[in-house]
CSV table of C-alpha atoms in Angstrom, one decimal:
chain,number,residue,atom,x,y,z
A,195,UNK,CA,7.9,-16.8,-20.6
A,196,UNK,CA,6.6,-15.1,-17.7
A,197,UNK,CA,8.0,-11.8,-16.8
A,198,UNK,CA,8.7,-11.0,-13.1
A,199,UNK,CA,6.1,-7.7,-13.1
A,200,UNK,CA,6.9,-7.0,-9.0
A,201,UNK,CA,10.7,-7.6,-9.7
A,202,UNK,CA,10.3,-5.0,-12.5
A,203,UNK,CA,8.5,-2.4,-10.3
A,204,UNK,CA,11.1,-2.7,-7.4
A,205,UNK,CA,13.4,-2.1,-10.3
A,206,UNK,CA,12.1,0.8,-11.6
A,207,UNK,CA,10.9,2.6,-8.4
A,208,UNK,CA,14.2,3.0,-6.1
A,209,UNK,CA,13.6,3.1,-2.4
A,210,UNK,CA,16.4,5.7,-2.0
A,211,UNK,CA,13.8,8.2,-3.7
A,212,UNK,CA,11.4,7.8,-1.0
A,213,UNK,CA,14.0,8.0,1.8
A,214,UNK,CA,15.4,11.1,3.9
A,215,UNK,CA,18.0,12.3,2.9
A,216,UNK,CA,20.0,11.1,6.0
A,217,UNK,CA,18.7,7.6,5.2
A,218,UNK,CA,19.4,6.8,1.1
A,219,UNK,CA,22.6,5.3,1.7
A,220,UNK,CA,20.6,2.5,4.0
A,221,UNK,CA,18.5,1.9,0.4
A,222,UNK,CA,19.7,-1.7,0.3
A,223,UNK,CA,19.0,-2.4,4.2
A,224,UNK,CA,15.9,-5.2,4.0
A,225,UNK,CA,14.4,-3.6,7.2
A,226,UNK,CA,12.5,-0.8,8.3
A,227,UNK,CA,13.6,2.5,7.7
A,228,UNK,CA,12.1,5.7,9.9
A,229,UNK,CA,10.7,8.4,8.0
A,230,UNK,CA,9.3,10.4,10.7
A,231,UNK,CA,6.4,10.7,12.8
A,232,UNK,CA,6.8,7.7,14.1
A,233,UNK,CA,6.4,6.0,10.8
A,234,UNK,CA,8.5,4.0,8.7
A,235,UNK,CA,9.4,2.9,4.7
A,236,UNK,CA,8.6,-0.8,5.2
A,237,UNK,CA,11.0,-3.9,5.3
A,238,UNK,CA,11.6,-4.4,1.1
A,239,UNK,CA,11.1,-7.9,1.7
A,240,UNK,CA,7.4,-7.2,3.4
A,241,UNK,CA,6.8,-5.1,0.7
A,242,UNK,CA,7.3,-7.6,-2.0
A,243,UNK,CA,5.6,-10.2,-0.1
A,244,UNK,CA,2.3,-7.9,-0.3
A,245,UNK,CA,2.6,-6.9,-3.8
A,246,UNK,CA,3.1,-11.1,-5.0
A,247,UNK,CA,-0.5,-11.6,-2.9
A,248,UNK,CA,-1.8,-8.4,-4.0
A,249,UNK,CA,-1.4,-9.3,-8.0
A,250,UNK,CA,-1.9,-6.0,-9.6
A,251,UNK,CA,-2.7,-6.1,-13.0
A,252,UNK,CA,-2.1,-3.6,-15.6
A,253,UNK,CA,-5.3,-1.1,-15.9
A,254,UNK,CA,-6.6,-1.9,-12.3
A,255,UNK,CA,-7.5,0.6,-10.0
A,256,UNK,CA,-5.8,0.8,-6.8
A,257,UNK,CA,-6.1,2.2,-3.2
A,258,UNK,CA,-2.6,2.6,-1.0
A,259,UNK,CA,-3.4,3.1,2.6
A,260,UNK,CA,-1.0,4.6,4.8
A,261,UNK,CA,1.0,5.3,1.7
A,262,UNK,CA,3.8,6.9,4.4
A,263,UNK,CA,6.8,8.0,1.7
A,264,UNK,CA,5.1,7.2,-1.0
A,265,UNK,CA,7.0,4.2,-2.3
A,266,UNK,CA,4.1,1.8,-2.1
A,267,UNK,CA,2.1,4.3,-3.8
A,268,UNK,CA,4.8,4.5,-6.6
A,269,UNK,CA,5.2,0.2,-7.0
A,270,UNK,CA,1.8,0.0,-7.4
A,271,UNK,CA,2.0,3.1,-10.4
A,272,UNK,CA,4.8,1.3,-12.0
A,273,UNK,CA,1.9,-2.2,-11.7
A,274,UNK,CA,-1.1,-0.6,-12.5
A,275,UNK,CA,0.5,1.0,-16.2
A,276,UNK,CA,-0.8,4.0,-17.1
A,277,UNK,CA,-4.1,2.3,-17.7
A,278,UNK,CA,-5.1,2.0,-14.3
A,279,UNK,CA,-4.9,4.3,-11.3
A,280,UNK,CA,-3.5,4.7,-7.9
A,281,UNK,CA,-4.4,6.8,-4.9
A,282,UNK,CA,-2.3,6.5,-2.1
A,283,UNK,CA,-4.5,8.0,1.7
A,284,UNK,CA,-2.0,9.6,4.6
A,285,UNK,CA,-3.1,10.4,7.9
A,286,UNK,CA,-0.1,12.4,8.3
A,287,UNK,CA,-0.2,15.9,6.9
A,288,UNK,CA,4.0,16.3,6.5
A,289,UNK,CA,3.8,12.7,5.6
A,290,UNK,CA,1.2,13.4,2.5
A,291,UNK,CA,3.6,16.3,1.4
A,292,UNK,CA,7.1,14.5,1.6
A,293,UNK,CA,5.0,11.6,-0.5
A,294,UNK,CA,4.0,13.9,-2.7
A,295,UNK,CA,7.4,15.1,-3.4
A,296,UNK,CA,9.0,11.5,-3.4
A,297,UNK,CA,6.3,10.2,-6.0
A,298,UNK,CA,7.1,13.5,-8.4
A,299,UNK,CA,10.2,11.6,-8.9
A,300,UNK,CA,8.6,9.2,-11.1
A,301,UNK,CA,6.7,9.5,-14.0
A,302,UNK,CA,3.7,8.3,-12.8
A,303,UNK,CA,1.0,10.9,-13.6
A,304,UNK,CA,-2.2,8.1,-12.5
A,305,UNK,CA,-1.1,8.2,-9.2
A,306,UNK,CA,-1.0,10.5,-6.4
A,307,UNK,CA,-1.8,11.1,-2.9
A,308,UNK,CA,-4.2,12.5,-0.6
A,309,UNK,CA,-4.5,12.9,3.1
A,310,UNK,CA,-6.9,10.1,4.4
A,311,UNK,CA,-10.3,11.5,5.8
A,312,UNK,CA,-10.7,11.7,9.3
A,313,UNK,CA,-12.7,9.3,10.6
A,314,UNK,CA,-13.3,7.6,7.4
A,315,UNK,CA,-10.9,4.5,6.3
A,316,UNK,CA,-10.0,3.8,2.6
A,317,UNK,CA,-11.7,5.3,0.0
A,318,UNK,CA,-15.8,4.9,0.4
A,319,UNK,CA,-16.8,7.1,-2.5
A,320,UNK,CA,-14.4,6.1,-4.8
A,321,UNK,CA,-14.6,2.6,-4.4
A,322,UNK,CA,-15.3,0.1,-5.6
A,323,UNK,CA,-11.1,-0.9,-6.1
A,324,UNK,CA,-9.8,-3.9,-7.9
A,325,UNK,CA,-6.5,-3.9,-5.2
A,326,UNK,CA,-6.1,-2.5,-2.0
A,327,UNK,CA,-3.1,-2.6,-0.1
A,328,UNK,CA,-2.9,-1.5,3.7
A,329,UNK,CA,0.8,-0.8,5.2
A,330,UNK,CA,-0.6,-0.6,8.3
A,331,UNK,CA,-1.8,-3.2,11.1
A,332,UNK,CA,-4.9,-3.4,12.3
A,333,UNK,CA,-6.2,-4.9,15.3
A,334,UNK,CA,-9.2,-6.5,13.6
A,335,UNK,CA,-10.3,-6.9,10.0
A,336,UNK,CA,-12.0,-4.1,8.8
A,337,UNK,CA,-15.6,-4.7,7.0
A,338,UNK,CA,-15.6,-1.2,5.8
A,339,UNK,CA,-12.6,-1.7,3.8
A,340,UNK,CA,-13.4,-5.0,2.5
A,341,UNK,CA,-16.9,-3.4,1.3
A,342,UNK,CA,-14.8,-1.2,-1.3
A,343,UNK,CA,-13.6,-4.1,-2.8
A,344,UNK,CA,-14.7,-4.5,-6.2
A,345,UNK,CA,-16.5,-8.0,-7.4
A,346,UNK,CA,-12.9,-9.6,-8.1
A,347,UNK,CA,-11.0,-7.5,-6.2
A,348,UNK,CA,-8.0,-8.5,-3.5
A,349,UNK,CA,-7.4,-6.7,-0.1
A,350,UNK,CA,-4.0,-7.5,1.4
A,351,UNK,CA,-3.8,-6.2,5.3
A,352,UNK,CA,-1.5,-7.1,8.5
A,353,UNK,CA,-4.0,-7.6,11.2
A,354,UNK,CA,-3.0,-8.9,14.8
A,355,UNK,CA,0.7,-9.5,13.4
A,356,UNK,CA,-0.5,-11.8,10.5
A,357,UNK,CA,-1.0,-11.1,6.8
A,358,UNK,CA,-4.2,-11.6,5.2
A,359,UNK,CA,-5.1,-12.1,2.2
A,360,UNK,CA,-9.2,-11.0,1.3
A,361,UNK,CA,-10.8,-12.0,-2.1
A,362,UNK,CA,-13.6,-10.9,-2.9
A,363,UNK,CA,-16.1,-13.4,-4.4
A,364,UNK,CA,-19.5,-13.2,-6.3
A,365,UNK,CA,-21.7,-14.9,-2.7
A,366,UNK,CA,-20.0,-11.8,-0.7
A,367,UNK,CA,-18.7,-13.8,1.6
A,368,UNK,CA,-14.9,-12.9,1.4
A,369,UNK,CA,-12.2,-15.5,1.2
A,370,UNK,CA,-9.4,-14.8,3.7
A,371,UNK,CA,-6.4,-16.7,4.0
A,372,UNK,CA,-3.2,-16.8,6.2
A,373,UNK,CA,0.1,-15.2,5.2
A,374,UNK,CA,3.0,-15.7,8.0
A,375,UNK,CA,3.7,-12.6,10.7
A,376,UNK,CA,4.6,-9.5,10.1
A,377,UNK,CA,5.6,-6.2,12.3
A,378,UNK,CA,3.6,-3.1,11.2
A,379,UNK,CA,2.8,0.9,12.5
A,380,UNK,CA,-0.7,0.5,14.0
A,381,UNK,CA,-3.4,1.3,11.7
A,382,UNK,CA,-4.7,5.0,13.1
A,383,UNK,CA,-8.6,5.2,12.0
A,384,UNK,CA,-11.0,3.6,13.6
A,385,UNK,CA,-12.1,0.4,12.7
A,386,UNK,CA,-15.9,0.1,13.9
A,387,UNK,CA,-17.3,2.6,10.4
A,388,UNK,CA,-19.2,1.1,7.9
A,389,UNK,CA,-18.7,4.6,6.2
């Protein structure tokens, strides 16, 4: 029988940890909740839809960008087992701190976060990833992120209000497919590196 692994993760990583304090009672709310600086804890529903495509196995290795309040970061922890690893990039200095604090909640010592390099988006030198999961929307698809895919790896990103889904396959020629619309922050790091 097949165990519901993203049901178990939303489970065992409660939003309310990675809310303002103002904003836990609104846990339950399936929308959008601000965090600050003009970012937001993404729509639950969103959120699962990305994890289902994303397909996280136990042991991958994992890159969160625009890991915001850290509850991605954590979902993908709870995915990955203590086998693999997480690192969750913030362009927001406050941001990377309060994430910080939110993911010391859990027990999740293979994960953290780290503020995202200016200039640079993902995760070059670390790469290659088996996942990587953007919570942000770009305008375009970005190669440079699709290059830190690993052989089999899986990039799921809103661009231009749709979610994509990018495989990576052994002829490097990516397969992308289509995912409905969804409303994200924009993506802030520029999208024309191949750093």
């Amino acid at each position: 029988m097949d165990t519901d692994r993203v049901g178990e993760a939303f489970a065992a990583v409660p939003r309310e940890w990675f809310l303002p304090r103002s904003q836990r009672r609104r846990a339950a709310y399936d929308g959008p909740i601000d965090i600050g600086h003009g970012q937001t804890n993404s729509q639950p529903r969103t959120v699962e839809a990305m994890l289902r495509l994303l397909e996280v196995r136990p042991g991958d290795r994992v890159l969160d960008v625009g890991s915001g309040s850290g509850w991605t970061t954590g979902l993908l922890a709870h995915l990955t087992g203590t086998r693999g690893s997480v690192l969750g990039l913030e362009l927001v200095p406050q941001l990377v701190e309060l994430g910080r604090r939110n993911l010391a909640r859990g027990d999740w010592p293979w994960a953290r976060i780290e503020p995202a390099r200016p200039h640079v988006l993902g995760d070059p030198d670390g790469a290659p990833y088996d996942r990587v999961l953007v919570s942000a929307g770009a305008q375009e698809l970005p190669v440079g992120l699709v290059g830190q895919l690993a052989p089999t790896g899986r990039l799921v990103i809103p661009v231009a209000g749709e979610m994509l889904l990018v495989e990576a396959r052994a002829d490097d020629q990516p397969l992308v497919t289509r995912h409905g619309y969804y409303r994200f922050v924009p993506l802030r790091a520029p999208l024309d590196e191949g750093r």
